[in-house]
Coordinates of C-alpha atoms and ligand atoms in Angstrom, one line a residue:
M1 CA 59.8 -7.7 35.8
A2 CA 57.4 -10.3 35.4
K3 CA 54.2 -9.8 33.5
Y4 CA 50.6 -11.2 33.0
I5 CA 49.3 -12.4 29.5
V6 CA 45.6 -12.3 29.8
H7 CA 43.8 -14.1 26.9
Q8 CA 40.1 -13.4 25.7
S9 CA 38.6 -16.0 28.1
G10 CA 34.7 -16.0 27.2
P11 CA 32.2 -15.9 30.0
L12 CA 33.5 -17.2 33.5
K13 CA 31.9 -19.9 34.9
G14 CA 31.9 -22.0 38.3
E15 CA 32.7 -21.2 41.9
V16 CA 35.5 -19.5 43.7
V17 CA 36.6 -19.0 47.3
V18 CA 37.3 -15.6 48.8
S19 CA 40.3 -15.2 51.1
G20 CA 40.9 -13.4 54.1
A21 CA 40.9 -9.7 53.8
K22 CA 44.2 -7.8 53.0
N23 CA 42.8 -4.6 54.6
A24 CA 41.7 -6.3 57.8
V25 CA 44.6 -8.6 58.4
L26 CA 47.1 -5.7 58.4
P27 CA 45.8 -4.0 61.3
L28 CA 45.1 -7.3 63.1
M29 CA 48.7 -8.2 62.8
A30 CA 49.9 -4.6 64.1
A31 CA 47.5 -5.3 66.9
T32 CA 49.3 -8.3 68.1
L33 CA 52.2 -5.8 69.4
L34 CA 49.8 -4.8 72.3
T35 CA 50.4 -8.0 74.2
E36 CA 53.3 -9.9 75.1
E37 CA 51.2 -13.2 74.9
D38 CA 50.7 -15.2 71.9
C39 CA 48.0 -14.4 69.2
I40 CA 46.6 -16.6 66.5
I41 CA 45.4 -15.3 63.3
R42 CA 43.3 -17.7 61.0
D43 CA 42.3 -17.1 57.1
V44 CA 45.4 -14.9 56.7
P45 CA 46.0 -14.4 53.0
Q46 CA 49.3 -15.1 51.5
L47 CA 50.2 -11.6 50.2
R48 CA 53.2 -9.6 49.6
D49 CA 51.8 -7.3 52.0
V50 CA 51.5 -9.7 54.6
V51 CA 55.1 -10.6 54.0
F52 CA 56.1 -7.2 54.7
M53 CA 54.0 -6.8 57.9
K54 CA 55.6 -10.1 59.1
E55 CA 59.2 -8.7 58.4
I56 CA 58.2 -5.3 60.3
L57 CA 57.1 -7.3 63.5
A58 CA 60.0 -9.5 63.5
S59 CA 62.0 -6.5 63.3
M60 CA 60.1 -5.1 66.3
G61 CA 61.0 -8.3 68.5
S62 CA 57.8 -10.3 67.7
A63 CA 58.1 -14.2 66.9
V64 CA 56.0 -14.7 63.9
K65 CA 55.2 -18.5 63.0
E66 CA 53.4 -20.1 60.2
L67 CA 51.1 -22.8 61.9
D68 CA 49.7 -23.7 58.5
E69 CA 49.2 -22.1 54.9
N70 CA 46.8 -19.6 56.2
T71 CA 47.3 -19.3 59.9
I72 CA 50.0 -17.5 62.0
S73 CA 50.8 -17.0 65.7
V74 CA 52.6 -13.7 66.7
E75 CA 54.2 -13.4 70.2
T76 CA 55.9 -10.3 71.2
K77 CA 57.3 -10.6 74.6
D78 CA 59.4 -7.6 74.4
I79 CA 59.5 -4.7 71.7
I80 CA 63.0 -4.6 71.2
T81 CA 62.9 -1.1 69.3
T82 CA 60.4 1.5 68.9
E83 CA 62.0 2.5 65.5
A84 CA 60.7 1.0 62.4
R85 CA 63.2 0.5 59.7
Y86 CA 62.8 2.8 56.6
D87 CA 63.6 -0.2 54.3
L88 CA 60.6 -2.0 55.6
V89 CA 58.2 0.9 55.9
N90 CA 59.0 2.3 52.6
K91 CA 57.6 -1.0 51.0
M92 CA 54.2 -0.6 52.3
R93 CA 52.1 2.3 53.6
A94 CA 50.0 0.4 56.0
S95 CA 53.1 0.0 58.1
I96 CA 51.8 3.2 59.9
L97 CA 49.5 1.0 61.6
I98 CA 52.4 -0.1 64.1
M99 CA 52.7 3.3 65.4
G100 CA 49.6 3.2 67.6
P101 CA 50.4 -0.1 69.3
L102 CA 53.9 0.9 69.9
L103 CA 52.9 4.3 71.5
A104 CA 50.4 2.2 73.6
R105 CA 52.5 -0.6 74.9
K106 CA 56.1 1.4 74.9
G107 CA 55.2 5.0 75.0
R108 CA 57.2 6.0 72.0
A109 CA 56.9 5.3 68.1
R110 CA 59.2 6.6 65.3
I111 CA 58.5 5.9 61.8
P112 CA 60.0 7.0 58.6
L113 CA 57.5 9.3 56.8
P114 CA 55.4 7.0 54.8
G115 CA 55.6 8.0 50.8
G116 CA 52.5 9.1 49.0
C117 CA 51.6 6.5 46.2
A118 CA 50.2 6.4 42.7
I119 CA 46.7 7.1 44.3
G120 CA 47.5 10.2 46.2
A121 CA 49.7 12.0 48.9
R122 CA 48.1 10.0 51.5
P123 CA 49.1 12.1 54.5
I124 CA 49.1 10.8 58.1
D125 CA 47.8 14.2 59.8
L126 CA 44.7 12.6 61.2
H127 CA 46.7 9.6 62.7
L128 CA 48.9 12.4 64.6
K129 CA 46.0 14.4 65.7
G130 CA 44.6 11.6 67.3
F131 CA 47.7 10.7 69.2
E132 CA 48.2 14.3 70.2
A133 CA 44.8 14.2 71.5
L134 CA 45.8 11.3 73.8
G135 CA 48.7 13.6 75.1
A136 CA 51.5 12.6 72.9
D137 CA 54.0 15.0 71.5
I138 CA 54.6 14.9 67.9
I139 CA 58.3 15.4 66.4
F140 CA 58.6 15.9 62.8
N141 CA 62.1 15.6 61.5
E142 CA 62.0 16.6 58.0
A143 CA 65.8 16.5 57.7
E144 CA 65.9 12.7 58.4
S145 CA 62.3 12.3 57.0
Y146 CA 60.6 10.7 60.2
V147 CA 57.9 11.3 62.7
E148 CA 57.9 10.2 66.2
A149 CA 55.1 10.2 68.8
R150 CA 56.0 10.2 72.5
A151 CA 53.6 9.8 75.4
G152 CA 54.0 12.1 78.3
G153 CA 55.5 10.8 81.7
Q154 CA 52.2 9.6 82.7
G155 CA 51.2 7.5 79.6
L156 CA 48.4 8.3 77.2
I157 CA 45.4 9.8 78.6
G158 CA 41.9 9.2 76.9
D159 CA 40.3 12.1 75.0
S160 CA 37.6 12.8 72.8
I161 CA 38.8 13.1 69.0
Y162 CA 37.0 14.3 65.9
L163 CA 38.2 13.0 62.8
D164 CA 38.0 15.7 59.8
M165 CA 37.3 12.9 57.4
P166 CA 36.6 9.1 58.3
S167 CA 39.9 7.9 57.8
V168 CA 40.3 3.9 57.8
G169 CA 43.9 4.0 59.0
A170 CA 43.6 6.9 61.5
T171 CA 40.5 5.2 63.1
E172 CA 42.4 2.0 63.4
N173 CA 45.7 3.5 64.7
I174 CA 44.0 5.9 67.2
M175 CA 41.8 2.9 68.5
M176 CA 45.0 0.8 69.0
A177 CA 46.7 3.6 71.0
A178 CA 43.7 4.3 73.2
V179 CA 43.1 0.8 74.4
L180 CA 45.8 1.1 77.0
A181 CA 45.3 4.7 77.8
E182 CA 44.2 6.0 81.0
G183 CA 40.2 6.9 81.1
T184 CA 38.0 6.9 77.7
T185 CA 38.5 7.8 74.4
Y186 CA 35.7 8.9 71.8
I187 CA 36.7 8.8 68.2
E188 CA 33.9 11.0 66.5
N189 CA 33.2 10.9 62.7
A190 CA 35.0 7.4 62.7
A191 CA 35.5 5.0 59.8
K192 CA 32.7 2.3 59.6
E193 CA 34.4 0.2 57.2
P194 CA 33.8 -3.7 58.1
E195 CA 37.7 -4.2 58.8
I196 CA 37.5 -1.6 61.6
I197 CA 34.8 -3.9 63.2
D198 CA 37.1 -6.7 62.6
L199 CA 40.0 -5.1 64.6
A200 CA 37.7 -3.8 67.4
N201 CA 36.6 -7.5 67.6
L202 CA 40.1 -9.0 68.2
L203 CA 41.0 -6.1 70.4
N204 CA 37.9 -6.9 72.8
K205 CA 38.9 -10.8 72.5
M206 CA 42.3 -9.5 74.0
G207 CA 40.7 -7.7 77.1
A208 CA 40.0 -4.3 75.4
K209 CA 36.6 -2.3 76.1
I210 CA 35.4 -1.0 72.8
K211 CA 31.9 -0.1 71.7
G212 CA 30.7 1.4 68.7
A213 CA 32.7 0.1 66.1
G214 CA 31.0 0.2 62.8
T215 CA 29.1 3.4 63.9
D216 CA 30.2 7.2 63.6
T217 CA 31.1 7.2 67.3
I218 CA 33.7 4.6 68.7
K219 CA 34.0 4.5 72.7
I220 CA 37.2 3.1 74.0
E221 CA 37.7 2.6 77.8
G222 CA 41.4 2.1 78.4
V223 CA 42.4 -1.2 80.2
Q224 CA 45.8 -2.0 82.1
R225 CA 46.9 -4.6 80.0
L226 CA 45.9 -7.1 76.8
G227 CA 46.2 -10.7 76.8
G228 CA 46.6 -13.2 73.6
A229 CA 43.6 -14.1 71.5
K230 CA 42.6 -16.3 68.6
H231 CA 40.7 -14.7 65.6
T232 CA 39.8 -15.4 62.2
V233 CA 40.0 -12.6 59.4
I234 CA 37.0 -11.6 57.8
P235 CA 36.5 -12.4 53.8
D236 CA 38.0 -9.8 51.5
R237 CA 35.0 -7.7 50.2
I238 CA 37.3 -6.1 47.6
E239 CA 38.4 -9.5 46.1
A240 CA 34.9 -10.8 46.4
G241 CA 33.8 -7.5 44.4
T242 CA 36.6 -7.9 41.9
F243 CA 35.3 -11.6 41.2
M244 CA 31.8 -10.2 40.8
L245 CA 32.8 -7.5 38.3
A246 CA 34.7 -10.5 36.4
A247 CA 31.4 -12.4 36.1
A248 CA 29.7 -9.2 34.8
I249 CA 32.0 -8.0 32.4
T250 CA 32.5 -11.7 30.8
K251 CA 28.8 -12.0 30.9
G252 CA 29.5 -15.2 32.7
N253 CA 27.8 -17.2 35.7
V254 CA 29.8 -17.3 38.9
T255 CA 29.3 -18.2 42.6
I256 CA 31.5 -16.3 44.9
N257 CA 32.0 -18.2 48.5
N258 CA 33.2 -17.3 51.7
V259 CA 31.5 -13.6 51.6
V260 CA 29.5 -11.5 53.9
P261 CA 26.9 -10.3 51.7
E262 CA 26.2 -7.2 54.0
H263 CA 29.8 -6.0 53.0
L264 CA 29.0 -6.2 49.5
K265 CA 25.7 -4.2 49.5
P266 CA 26.8 -1.2 47.4
I267 CA 28.3 -3.4 44.8
I268 CA 25.4 -5.5 44.6
A269 CA 23.1 -2.7 44.4
K270 CA 25.1 -1.0 41.4
L271 CA 25.6 -4.0 39.5
R272 CA 21.8 -4.7 39.7
E273 CA 21.1 -1.2 38.5
C274 CA 23.3 -2.2 35.4
G275 CA 21.0 -5.3 34.6
V276 CA 23.3 -7.7 36.2
R277 CA 21.5 -10.6 38.2
V278 CA 23.1 -10.9 41.8
A279 CA 21.5 -13.6 44.3
A280 CA 22.9 -13.9 47.9
T281 CA 22.9 -16.6 50.6
D282 CA 24.3 -16.0 53.9
D283 CA 27.7 -16.6 52.8
T284 CA 27.8 -16.7 49.2
V285 CA 26.7 -14.5 46.1
T286 CA 25.8 -15.6 42.4
V287 CA 26.5 -13.0 39.8
R288 CA 24.9 -13.6 36.4
G289 CA 26.0 -11.3 33.8
D290 CA 24.6 -13.6 30.8
L291 CA 21.0 -12.7 31.5
G292 CA 19.8 -9.6 29.7
P293 CA 21.3 -6.7 28.4
Q294 CA 23.8 -4.4 30.4
N295 CA 23.5 -0.9 30.9
S296 CA 25.1 2.3 32.2
T297 CA 25.0 3.8 35.5
D298 CA 26.4 6.7 37.7
L299 CA 28.8 5.9 40.4
M300 CA 30.3 7.9 43.2
T301 CA 32.8 6.5 45.6
L302 CA 32.4 7.3 49.4
P303 CA 33.7 6.1 52.6
H304 CA 31.9 3.0 53.8
P305 CA 28.6 2.2 53.7
G306 CA 28.9 4.2 50.5
F307 CA 30.4 2.6 47.2
P308 CA 33.9 1.5 47.9
T309 CA 36.8 3.2 46.2
D310 CA 38.8 0.0 45.9
I311 CA 36.2 -1.4 43.5
Q312 CA 36.0 2.1 41.3
S313 CA 38.4 0.8 38.8
P314 CA 37.0 -2.6 38.3
F315 CA 33.9 -1.4 37.9
M316 CA 35.0 1.3 35.2
A317 CA 36.3 -1.6 33.2
F318 CA 33.0 -3.0 33.3
L319 CA 31.3 0.3 32.6
S320 CA 33.4 0.7 29.4
L321 CA 31.5 -2.1 27.7
V322 CA 27.9 -1.6 28.6
N323 CA 25.2 0.2 26.7
G324 CA 25.1 4.1 27.0
T325 CA 27.0 6.7 29.0
S326 CA 28.0 6.2 32.8
T327 CA 29.9 8.7 34.9
V328 CA 32.3 8.0 38.1
K329 CA 33.1 10.2 40.7
E330 CA 36.0 9.5 42.8
T331 CA 35.7 11.2 46.4
V332 CA 38.0 9.4 48.5
F333 CA 41.4 9.7 46.8
E334 CA 42.7 12.8 44.8
N335 CA 44.3 10.7 42.1
R336 CA 42.7 7.4 41.5
F337 CA 42.1 7.4 37.7
M338 CA 45.6 6.2 36.7
H339 CA 43.9 3.0 35.3
V340 CA 41.9 5.4 32.6
S341 CA 44.8 6.0 30.2
Q342 CA 45.4 2.2 30.0
L343 CA 42.0 1.4 29.6
R344 CA 42.1 3.9 26.8
K345 CA 44.8 2.2 25.1
M346 CA 42.5 -0.8 25.0
G347 CA 40.0 1.0 23.0
A348 CA 37.8 2.2 26.1
N349 CA 36.2 5.6 25.7
I350 CA 36.9 7.5 29.0
E351 CA 37.0 11.4 29.3
T352 CA 38.2 12.7 32.9
A353 CA 37.9 15.9 34.5
G354 CA 39.3 16.4 37.8
N355 CA 37.8 13.6 40.1
K356 CA 34.9 12.9 37.7
A357 CA 35.2 10.6 34.5
V358 CA 32.6 10.2 31.8
I359 CA 32.4 6.5 30.3
K360 CA 30.8 6.0 26.9
G361 CA 30.2 2.1 26.3
V362 CA 32.2 0.6 23.2
A363 CA 31.3 -2.6 21.5
N364 CA 34.6 -4.2 22.4
L365 CA 38.3 -3.7 23.8
R366 CA 41.5 -4.6 22.1
G367 CA 44.3 -6.6 23.8
T368 CA 47.5 -4.5 23.8
Q369 CA 50.4 -3.8 26.4
V370 CA 49.4 -1.8 29.4
M371 CA 50.8 -1.3 32.9
A372 CA 49.5 -1.7 36.1
T373 CA 49.6 1.5 38.3
D374 CA 48.3 0.5 41.5
L375 CA 46.8 -2.6 43.0
R376 CA 43.1 -2.2 42.0
A377 CA 44.1 -0.6 38.6
G378 CA 45.9 -3.6 37.9
A379 CA 42.8 -6.0 39.0
A380 CA 40.8 -3.6 36.5
L381 CA 43.1 -4.2 33.6
V382 CA 42.8 -8.1 34.1
L383 CA 39.1 -7.8 33.8
A384 CA 39.4 -6.0 30.7
G385 CA 41.9 -8.2 29.2
L386 CA 39.4 -11.1 29.9
V387 CA 37.0 -9.7 27.2
A388 CA 39.4 -7.7 25.0
E389 CA 40.3 -9.1 21.4
G390 CA 43.5 -11.0 21.5
T391 CA 45.8 -11.0 24.5
T392 CA 46.7 -8.0 27.0
E393 CA 50.2 -8.2 28.4
I394 CA 50.1 -6.3 31.8
S395 CA 53.4 -5.2 33.4
E396 CA 54.2 -4.0 36.9
I397 CA 52.3 -7.0 38.2
Y398 CA 53.9 -6.7 41.4
H399 CA 50.9 -4.3 42.5
I400 CA 48.4 -6.8 41.8
E401 CA 49.9 -9.7 43.7
R402 CA 50.2 -7.3 47.1
G403 CA 46.6 -7.9 47.5
Y404 CA 45.0 -10.9 45.5
E405 CA 45.9 -14.2 46.8
K406 CA 46.3 -17.0 44.1
F407 CA 44.8 -14.6 41.6
I408 CA 45.8 -16.6 38.5
E409 CA 44.8 -20.1 39.8
K410 CA 41.4 -18.5 41.1
F411 CA 40.9 -17.3 37.6
A412 CA 41.9 -20.5 35.9
G413 CA 39.2 -22.4 38.1
L414 CA 36.8 -19.9 36.3
G415 CA 37.8 -20.9 32.7
A416 CA 40.0 -17.5 32.5
T417 CA 43.5 -18.0 30.9
I418 CA 46.1 -15.8 32.4
E419 CA 49.9 -16.7 32.0
K420 CA 52.4 -15.2 34.3
I421 CA 55.8 -14.7 32.6
E422 CA 58.9 -14.2 34.7
D423 CA 61.4 -11.5 32.9
Ligands
EPZ501 C1 42.5 2.1 53.7 O1 43.7 2.8 53.3 C2 42.8 1.0 52.7 N1 44.3 0.3 53.0 C3 42.6 1.4 51.1 O2 42.8 0.2 50.5 C4 41.4 2.0 50.9 O3 41.3 2.4 49.7 C5 41.0 3.2 52.0 O4 41.4 2.9 53.6 C6 39.7 3.8 52.0 O5 38.9 2.8 52.0 C7 44.3 -0.5 54.2 O6 43.3 -0.6 54.9 C8 45.5 -1.1 54.2 P1 42.1 6.5 54.4 P2 43.7 4.4 54.2 O7 43.0 6.8 55.5 O8 43.9 4.0 55.7 C9 43.1 11.0 53.3 C10 43.6 -1.0 48.6 O9 43.5 -1.0 47.4 N2 43.8 10.8 54.7 O10 40.8 6.1 54.6 O11 45.1 4.8 53.9 C11 43.9 10.0 52.3 O12 44.8 11.0 51.8 C12 44.0 0.1 49.3 O13 43.5 -2.0 49.2 C13 44.1 12.3 55.2 O14 44.0 13.3 54.7 O15 42.8 5.4 53.8 C14 42.8 9.7 51.3 O16 42.5 10.7 50.5 C15 44.1 1.3 48.8 N3 44.8 12.2 56.4 C16 41.5 9.4 52.2 O17 41.7 10.3 53.5 C17 45.0 11.4 57.1 O18 45.6 11.3 58.3 C18 41.3 8.0 52.9 O19 42.2 7.6 53.4 C19 44.5 10.0 56.6 C20 44.0 9.9 55.4

């Protein structure tokens, strides 16, 4: 398996451009199943997860074309099957996002049960609760390990759904199921992430009638049909945050272009608390880790607009080296401290108890062999490797390449030395 060799790189300097958001483009691509007309999506990042979603759409009957390096067109004149293939769904949890569109357009969707993953069980009960509220029957087939949703004879009927927790995927899936339902649907306690708003914007361009995306309550008035649309993916706030942390941990001076500062507010606030200078314009942030001492803070991850769980592990790498004792509390996923053991191998002083970690800053980290356990844990190990003495060899890097476009090239442009070696 391929590895990264990360060299101690000194303060990062220069500019980097953020790509389109992985967690926006995946639901946007799923939404194209809702119309037989052509949809054009721009700023599509070149990621393994995007390749997987293209394969899944093609298996359902979509014609997916690359118009240029970061633009695709998707046209699904007819959905040839409402059963997603195990070998495709098994590669990526976000495949579940085709369930809502299939149910809306064809009245049926059958998906192999998505496995959990390194960061937790990640059930889909809230997705299914939403479909049931719209009148679908849910059939669980444990023996053959699939779940099927079937609309009643008269199709889906709008209703009110309260989400026990503001699940991002469930909010997206239910929104996509409701757009063609009879009548009006309300999603209460909805997720408010920027990616939800981006999806609602595309759906409304396609002819949907959605109000309230980004607030606790989303109202969807069902329409007869949706048409094609053109849409540009919002910038990836998690990639932006990762580069912000890279500038902080290396005590560098980095300007990050193509960002929406509003999406980065929790990260900006916490970095400033630690003594890191952050200046924002309307579409850039400049992070200066080279001015003044860096100190500890307390962090708790929450659904948006709280601190994003996807930046928890990169932030913990940074906290490993600041003065003083910090705490991190992970409230979104039940097992998202897999990076802790790997950071400790590098000399970090981190103790965990349940979903809480206590990090005592150390003077330096040591390069060694570590393993990426999930996408963002891998990113955290790269950041640690940039400042650790010697070199850090990171295995299982396929996790990282799922979610970061041109990762090595972008870091090289800032003065970092990361080599990829194929086994
Ligand atoms: C999305 O995952 C993101 N992925 C995740 O990013 C992100 O960490 C997460 O939202 C939270 O912001 C994509 O958008 C493709 P959730 P999702 O449903 O939709 C529980 C990354 O690194 N839950 O909001 O799966 C669940 O177990 C990835 O880019 C239920 O209990 O997140 C988890 O503990 C990682 N029942 C919590 O809610 C359900 O039906 C949050 O999950 C659904 C979720």
